[in-house]
Coordinates of C-alpha atoms in Angstrom, one line a residue:
M132 CA 41.1 44.1 104.0
T133 CA 40.4 41.0 102.1
H134 CA 37.7 38.7 103.2
P135 CA 37.8 34.9 103.7
P136 CA 35.8 32.4 101.8
S137 CA 32.6 31.4 103.7
H138 CA 33.4 29.5 106.9
P139 CA 31.4 26.8 108.3
S140 CA 30.5 28.5 111.6
G141 CA 30.7 31.7 113.8
A142 CA 29.7 35.2 113.5
G143 CA 30.6 38.3 115.6
L144 CA 30.4 41.9 116.0
D145 CA 33.5 43.4 114.8
R146 CA 35.4 45.9 112.7
R147 CA 34.5 44.2 109.3
R148 CA 30.7 44.7 109.9
F149 CA 29.0 47.9 109.7
L150 CA 28.5 48.5 113.4
A151 CA 25.4 50.3 114.4
A152 CA 26.6 49.5 117.9
A153 CA 29.5 51.8 117.5
G154 CA 27.3 54.7 118.0
L155 CA 27.3 56.4 114.7
T156 CA 24.8 59.2 114.0
A157 CA 24.1 61.1 110.9
A158 CA 25.0 64.3 112.7
T159 CA 28.3 63.0 113.9
A160 CA 29.1 61.6 110.6
A161 CA 28.5 64.9 109.0
L162 CA 30.5 66.7 111.5
A163 CA 33.5 64.3 111.0
S164 CA 33.3 64.6 107.4
A165 CA 33.1 68.5 107.5
Q166 CA 36.1 68.6 109.8
G167 CA 38.2 66.4 107.5
R168 CA 37.1 68.7 104.4
A169 CA 38.0 71.9 106.5
A170 CA 41.3 70.6 107.5
A171 CA 42.3 69.7 104.0
A172 CA 41.4 73.1 102.8
A173 CA 42.9 75.1 105.6
R174 CA 46.3 73.6 105.2
P175 CA 48.6 74.1 102.0
A176 CA 49.9 71.0 100.3
A177 CA 53.6 70.3 100.6
A178 CA 55.8 71.3 97.8
A179 CA 55.5 68.8 95.1
G180 CA 58.4 66.5 95.2
A181 CA 60.1 67.8 98.4
F182 CA 58.7 65.1 100.7
R183 CA 58.1 61.4 100.0
V184 CA 56.6 58.4 102.0
P185 CA 59.7 56.0 102.0
I186 CA 59.2 52.3 101.7
E187 CA 58.5 50.4 105.0
D188 CA 61.7 48.7 105.1
V189 CA 63.9 51.8 105.6
R190 CA 65.3 52.4 109.1
H191 CA 62.8 53.5 111.7
T192 CA 62.9 55.7 114.7
R193 CA 60.1 54.1 116.4
T194 CA 56.8 52.3 115.7
W195 CA 53.4 53.8 116.8
M196 CA 50.5 51.6 118.0
A197 CA 47.2 52.2 119.8
F198 CA 45.7 50.4 122.9
P199 CA 42.0 49.7 122.5
D200 CA 39.6 50.0 125.6
S201 CA 36.2 50.2 124.0
T202 CA 33.5 47.5 124.9
A203 CA 31.1 49.3 122.7
I204 CA 33.4 48.3 119.8
W205 CA 34.9 44.9 120.9
G206 CA 32.4 43.6 123.5
S207 CA 33.7 40.4 125.2
K208 CA 36.4 40.3 122.7
L209 CA 38.2 43.2 124.4
S210 CA 40.6 41.6 126.8
G211 CA 42.0 39.2 124.0
V212 CA 42.5 41.9 121.5
Q213 CA 44.4 43.8 124.2
S214 CA 46.5 40.9 124.8
D215 CA 47.2 40.5 121.0
I216 CA 48.0 44.2 120.7
A217 CA 50.5 44.0 123.6
L218 CA 52.1 40.6 122.1
I219 CA 52.7 42.6 118.7
A220 CA 54.0 45.6 120.7
R221 CA 56.4 43.4 122.7
T222 CA 57.7 41.7 119.7
I223 CA 58.4 44.7 117.8
A224 CA 60.2 46.4 120.7
K225 CA 62.8 43.8 120.6
Y226 CA 63.9 45.4 117.4
E227 CA 63.1 49.0 117.7
P228 CA 61.2 51.5 120.2
V229 CA 57.3 51.2 120.3
Y230 CA 55.2 54.0 121.3
L231 CA 51.7 52.9 122.3
C232 CA 48.9 55.4 122.7
A233 CA 46.6 54.6 125.5
N234 CA 43.8 56.5 127.2
S235 CA 44.4 57.3 130.9
A236 CA 41.8 54.7 132.1
S237 CA 43.6 51.9 130.5
A238 CA 47.1 53.1 130.8
A239 CA 48.1 50.8 133.6
K240 CA 46.6 47.7 132.0
A241 CA 48.6 48.7 128.9
R242 CA 51.8 49.0 130.9
S243 CA 51.1 45.8 132.7
L244 CA 50.6 43.9 129.4
C245 CA 53.4 45.5 127.6
G246 CA 56.1 45.7 130.3
S247 CA 58.8 48.2 130.5
S248 CA 60.1 47.6 126.8
V249 CA 57.1 49.6 125.4
T250 CA 56.7 53.4 125.8
V251 CA 52.8 54.1 127.0
V252 CA 51.7 57.7 125.9
T253 CA 48.6 59.0 127.7
T254 CA 48.4 62.3 126.0
I255 CA 47.0 61.2 122.7
P256 CA 43.6 59.7 123.2
V257 CA 42.3 56.9 121.0
D258 CA 39.0 55.0 120.2
D259 CA 40.6 51.8 118.8
C260 CA 43.8 50.1 117.7
W261 CA 44.1 50.7 114.0
M262 CA 47.0 53.0 113.9
R263 CA 47.6 52.2 110.2
D264 CA 44.5 54.0 109.2
T265 CA 44.3 56.8 111.9
G266 CA 48.0 57.6 112.4
P267 CA 50.0 60.0 110.5
V268 CA 51.8 59.0 107.4
F269 CA 55.5 60.1 107.7
R270 CA 57.4 61.5 104.8
T271 CA 61.1 62.2 104.5
D272 CA 63.1 64.6 102.1
G273 CA 66.2 62.7 101.8
A274 CA 68.2 65.4 103.4
G275 CA 67.4 65.0 107.1
A276 CA 63.9 66.4 107.4
L277 CA 60.7 64.7 108.4
D278 CA 57.1 65.8 108.3
A279 CA 53.8 63.9 108.4
V280 CA 50.5 63.8 106.4
G281 CA 47.0 63.0 107.9
L282 CA 44.5 61.2 105.5
N283 CA 41.4 62.9 107.3
F284 CA 40.3 59.5 108.9
N285 CA 36.3 59.4 109.0
G286 CA 35.7 56.1 110.3
W287 CA 36.0 54.2 107.0
G288 CA 33.2 56.1 105.1
N289 CA 31.4 57.2 108.3
R290 CA 30.7 53.7 109.3
Q291 CA 31.7 54.2 112.8
T292 CA 32.3 57.0 115.1
H293 CA 36.0 57.9 115.7
A294 CA 36.2 61.4 117.2
K295 CA 39.3 60.7 118.9
D296 CA 41.0 58.7 116.3
A297 CA 40.2 61.5 113.7
L298 CA 42.7 63.6 115.6
V299 CA 45.3 61.1 116.3
A300 CA 47.6 61.9 113.1
G301 CA 47.8 65.4 113.9
R302 CA 48.4 64.9 117.6
I303 CA 51.3 62.4 116.9
A304 CA 52.9 64.8 114.6
A305 CA 52.7 67.5 117.1
Y306 CA 54.2 65.1 119.8
V307 CA 57.1 64.3 117.3
G308 CA 57.5 68.0 116.5
V309 CA 57.1 67.8 112.8
P310 CA 55.1 69.8 110.4
F311 CA 51.7 68.3 109.6
T312 CA 49.7 68.6 106.5
A313 CA 46.0 67.3 106.0
A314 CA 45.9 65.5 102.6
G315 CA 43.4 66.5 99.9
L316 CA 41.5 63.5 100.2
I317 CA 39.9 61.2 102.8
G318 CA 41.3 57.8 103.4
E319 CA 43.3 55.5 105.5
G320 CA 46.9 54.3 105.5
G321 CA 45.9 50.6 104.9
A322 CA 44.4 51.8 101.6
V323 CA 47.7 52.8 100.2
E324 CA 50.9 50.9 99.5
Q325 CA 54.1 52.7 98.3
D326 CA 57.3 51.7 96.9
G327 CA 59.3 54.9 98.1
A328 CA 60.4 55.8 94.6
G329 CA 57.1 57.3 93.1
T330 CA 54.7 54.3 92.6
L331 CA 51.6 53.8 94.6
M332 CA 49.1 50.9 94.9
A333 CA 45.5 51.4 95.9
T334 CA 42.0 49.8 95.5
R335 CA 39.2 52.1 93.7
S336 CA 36.7 50.4 96.0
S337 CA 38.1 52.1 99.1
L338 CA 39.2 55.7 97.9
I339 CA 37.1 56.5 94.9
N340 CA 34.1 55.9 97.0
N341 CA 31.4 58.5 97.9
N342 CA 31.6 57.4 101.6
R343 CA 35.2 58.9 101.6
N344 CA 35.6 61.2 98.7
P345 CA 32.0 62.2 97.3
G346 CA 31.8 63.6 93.8
R347 CA 35.7 63.2 93.3
S348 CA 36.9 61.6 90.1
Q349 CA 39.7 59.0 89.9
A350 CA 42.1 61.7 88.3
Q351 CA 41.4 64.0 91.3
I352 CA 41.8 61.5 93.9
E353 CA 45.0 60.2 92.0
A354 CA 46.3 63.8 92.1
A355 CA 45.7 64.2 95.8
L356 CA 47.4 60.7 96.5
Q357 CA 50.4 61.7 94.6
S358 CA 50.7 64.9 96.3
A359 CA 50.4 63.4 99.8
Y360 CA 52.8 60.6 99.2
G361 CA 55.2 62.4 96.8
A362 CA 54.4 59.9 94.2
S363 CA 53.7 60.3 90.4
K364 CA 51.8 56.9 89.6
V365 CA 49.1 55.0 91.1
I366 CA 48.5 51.4 90.2
W367 CA 44.7 50.9 90.7
F368 CA 42.9 47.6 91.5
D369 CA 39.2 47.5 91.3
G370 CA 38.7 45.9 94.9
V371 CA 35.6 44.7 96.5
R372 CA 32.8 47.3 97.6
N373 CA 30.6 47.0 100.6
Q374 CA 31.6 43.7 102.0
D375 CA 33.9 44.7 104.7
I376 CA 34.2 48.0 106.5
T377 CA 37.2 49.1 104.8
D378 CA 36.0 48.4 101.2
D379 CA 39.0 46.4 100.6
H380 CA 42.3 47.7 101.7
V381 CA 45.2 46.9 99.6
D382 CA 47.7 46.1 102.5
A383 CA 46.0 42.8 103.1
T384 CA 46.7 41.4 99.7
S385 CA 49.5 43.3 97.8
R386 CA 52.7 44.8 99.0
F387 CA 55.7 46.5 97.6
L388 CA 59.0 44.7 98.4
A389 CA 61.2 47.2 96.6
P390 CA 60.8 49.7 93.5
G391 CA 60.0 47.2 90.8
R392 CA 59.2 44.3 93.0
A393 CA 55.9 43.2 94.6
L394 CA 54.1 40.4 96.4
V395 CA 50.4 39.3 96.2
Q396 CA 48.8 36.8 98.6
M397 CA 47.2 34.3 96.5
P398 CA 44.1 32.2 97.3
L399 CA 43.6 28.6 97.0
S400 CA 42.7 27.5 93.5
S401 CA 39.4 26.2 94.9
D402 CA 38.6 29.7 96.3
N403 CA 36.4 31.7 94.1
D404 CA 34.7 34.2 96.3
A405 CA 34.9 38.0 95.4
Y406 CA 38.2 38.5 97.4
A407 CA 39.7 35.4 95.6
K408 CA 38.8 36.9 92.3
D409 CA 40.4 40.3 93.5
A410 CA 43.5 38.8 94.6
R411 CA 43.9 37.1 91.2
Q412 CA 43.2 40.5 89.4
Q413 CA 45.6 42.4 91.7
Y414 CA 48.2 39.8 90.6
A415 CA 47.3 40.1 87.1
T416 CA 47.4 43.8 87.0
L417 CA 50.8 44.1 88.7
S418 CA 52.3 41.5 86.6
A419 CA 51.5 43.8 83.6
A420 CA 52.3 47.0 85.3
T421 CA 55.4 49.4 85.3
T422 CA 56.9 51.6 87.9
A423 CA 56.8 55.4 88.0
G424 CA 60.1 55.0 86.2
G425 CA 58.9 52.7 83.5
A426 CA 60.4 49.4 84.8
R427 CA 58.3 46.2 84.7
I428 CA 57.3 44.9 88.1
T429 CA 58.5 41.5 89.2
V430 CA 55.8 39.9 91.3
D431 CA 56.2 37.3 93.9
K432 CA 53.3 34.9 95.0
L433 CA 52.6 34.5 98.8
Q434 CA 50.3 31.6 99.4
G435 CA 47.4 32.2 101.8
P436 CA 46.1 29.6 104.2
D437 CA 43.1 27.2 103.9
Y438 CA 40.3 28.8 105.9
Y439 CA 39.1 25.4 106.8
K440 CA 42.4 24.6 108.4
I441 CA 43.0 27.7 110.5
R442 CA 42.0 27.9 114.0
S443 CA 39.5 30.6 113.9
T444 CA 35.8 29.8 112.9
N445 CA 34.7 33.3 112.8
P446 CA 33.5 34.1 109.2
D447 CA 35.0 37.7 109.4
F448 CA 38.6 36.4 110.4
L449 CA 41.4 38.0 108.3
A450 CA 44.1 35.4 107.8
S451 CA 46.7 37.6 105.8
F452 CA 50.3 36.6 105.8
A453 CA 50.7 39.7 103.5
N454 CA 49.5 41.9 106.4
Y455 CA 52.9 41.8 107.8
Y456 CA 55.0 44.6 109.2
V457 CA 58.5 45.4 108.5
C458 CA 60.7 46.7 111.4
N459 CA 64.4 47.2 112.0
G460 CA 65.9 43.9 111.5
A461 CA 62.7 41.7 111.5
V462 CA 59.5 41.1 109.6
I463 CA 56.3 40.4 111.9
S464 CA 53.7 38.4 110.4
G465 CA 50.6 36.3 111.5
Q466 CA 50.4 32.4 111.8
F467 CA 46.8 30.9 111.8
G468 CA 47.0 27.4 112.5
D469 CA 47.3 25.9 108.9
T470 CA 50.6 24.3 109.7
A471 CA 51.9 23.9 106.1
A472 CA 50.7 27.2 105.0
D473 CA 52.2 28.9 108.1
T474 CA 55.6 27.1 107.4
A475 CA 55.4 28.0 103.8
A476 CA 54.8 31.7 104.5
R477 CA 57.7 31.8 106.8
S478 CA 59.8 30.5 104.1
T479 CA 58.9 32.7 101.6
L480 CA 59.1 35.8 103.8
T481 CA 62.6 34.8 104.9
R482 CA 63.6 34.5 101.3
L483 CA 62.0 37.8 100.2
F484 CA 63.7 39.6 103.4
P485 CA 67.2 38.2 103.6
G486 CA 68.8 39.4 106.8
R487 CA 65.8 39.9 108.8
V488 CA 64.2 37.8 111.4
V489 CA 60.7 36.5 110.5
E490 CA 58.6 36.4 113.7
Q491 CA 55.0 34.6 113.4
L492 CA 52.6 35.6 116.0
N493 CA 49.2 33.9 117.2
I494 CA 46.8 37.0 116.8
D495 CA 43.6 35.2 116.4
R496 CA 41.7 37.5 118.7
L497 CA 42.8 40.6 116.6
G498 CA 41.9 38.7 113.5
T499 CA 38.3 38.4 114.5
G500 CA 38.1 42.1 113.9
G501 CA 39.1 41.9 110.4
G502 CA 42.6 43.3 110.8
G503 CA 46.2 42.2 111.3
I504 CA 49.6 43.3 112.3
H505 CA 50.1 45.8 109.6
C506 CA 46.8 47.4 110.3
V507 CA 47.7 48.2 113.8
T508 CA 51.2 49.7 113.2
Q509 CA 52.5 52.8 111.9
Q510 CA 56.3 53.4 111.2
Q511 CA 58.1 56.6 111.8
P512 CA 61.2 56.6 109.6
V513 CA 64.5 57.9 110.3
P514 CA 64.8 61.3 108.5

């Protein structure tokens, strides 16, 4: 995630803060971490190069999402967040099937909000809605086979308890009926961006962090990432530590458009906080980088909004146009109330994704939790 400049008013209990109210205890954290390490050790890694995570704009079989129902996490915001999740699900369902994991107690509400176009799955319990981080990372082998990798989700460095979410990746893989492997590291799907041709982007602040991978070197984590994603190169950004619960996920700032093409959401020239500096550093790093195949990367700019012109006054609000989701025939992005910036972002995304409809949604309630549309979706590619 990226973090907005200081905002004139508002504060809240949400995903971006380190929530004592989520119920984390030292014992639970230790157990979750141990389970992740045990799972990684128990399952052999997939054969190197056999499977690869494709870029997001390949054809999808379906999109996976999750329906939140925890007042311990969301408090009075829950109903609004549920409505935003349903809006995203209904919109994506216009273009491809959506499977929404919901606890039995909230399944009726999920069906009521989403309608018949969304399939509600009650056999995969969830704690929250962040399917990008908790769900399986699907891989294809280019010959019609599909498998899945789990990133051993541990509540963003044991900052929240997510006992159900820690099992979501494996349970979805079993539901789909594909082989499942635990990666040799702990992380989240939003922490990694892939071009489908061997190159990854990630922030050191999120993955090379003792709250995920204690005692592991950059080289060791890089090797585990490459094995999990079927890649051969990682472009690292420094990122921002301990400012939001994710320690700065890459998917709110930098994205791959294609092998050798990327975009970065840029701050206003007047913004000079840690996240603005990070975005400029990501742009500079990408502009000087090469792909796994040795080609220079062309980098497009996606201008971010003015946080003093958006609708939300919550200081932890995520206003990221770059946190879009690419589905079959469409790009689903947020719009935040800065009319000029919203219009410019639509124009930029339309140019960058020719032949796809650009849908912009008001997801302000979800944004107060520090996430966006990409954060709550996970694609299952066609093998």
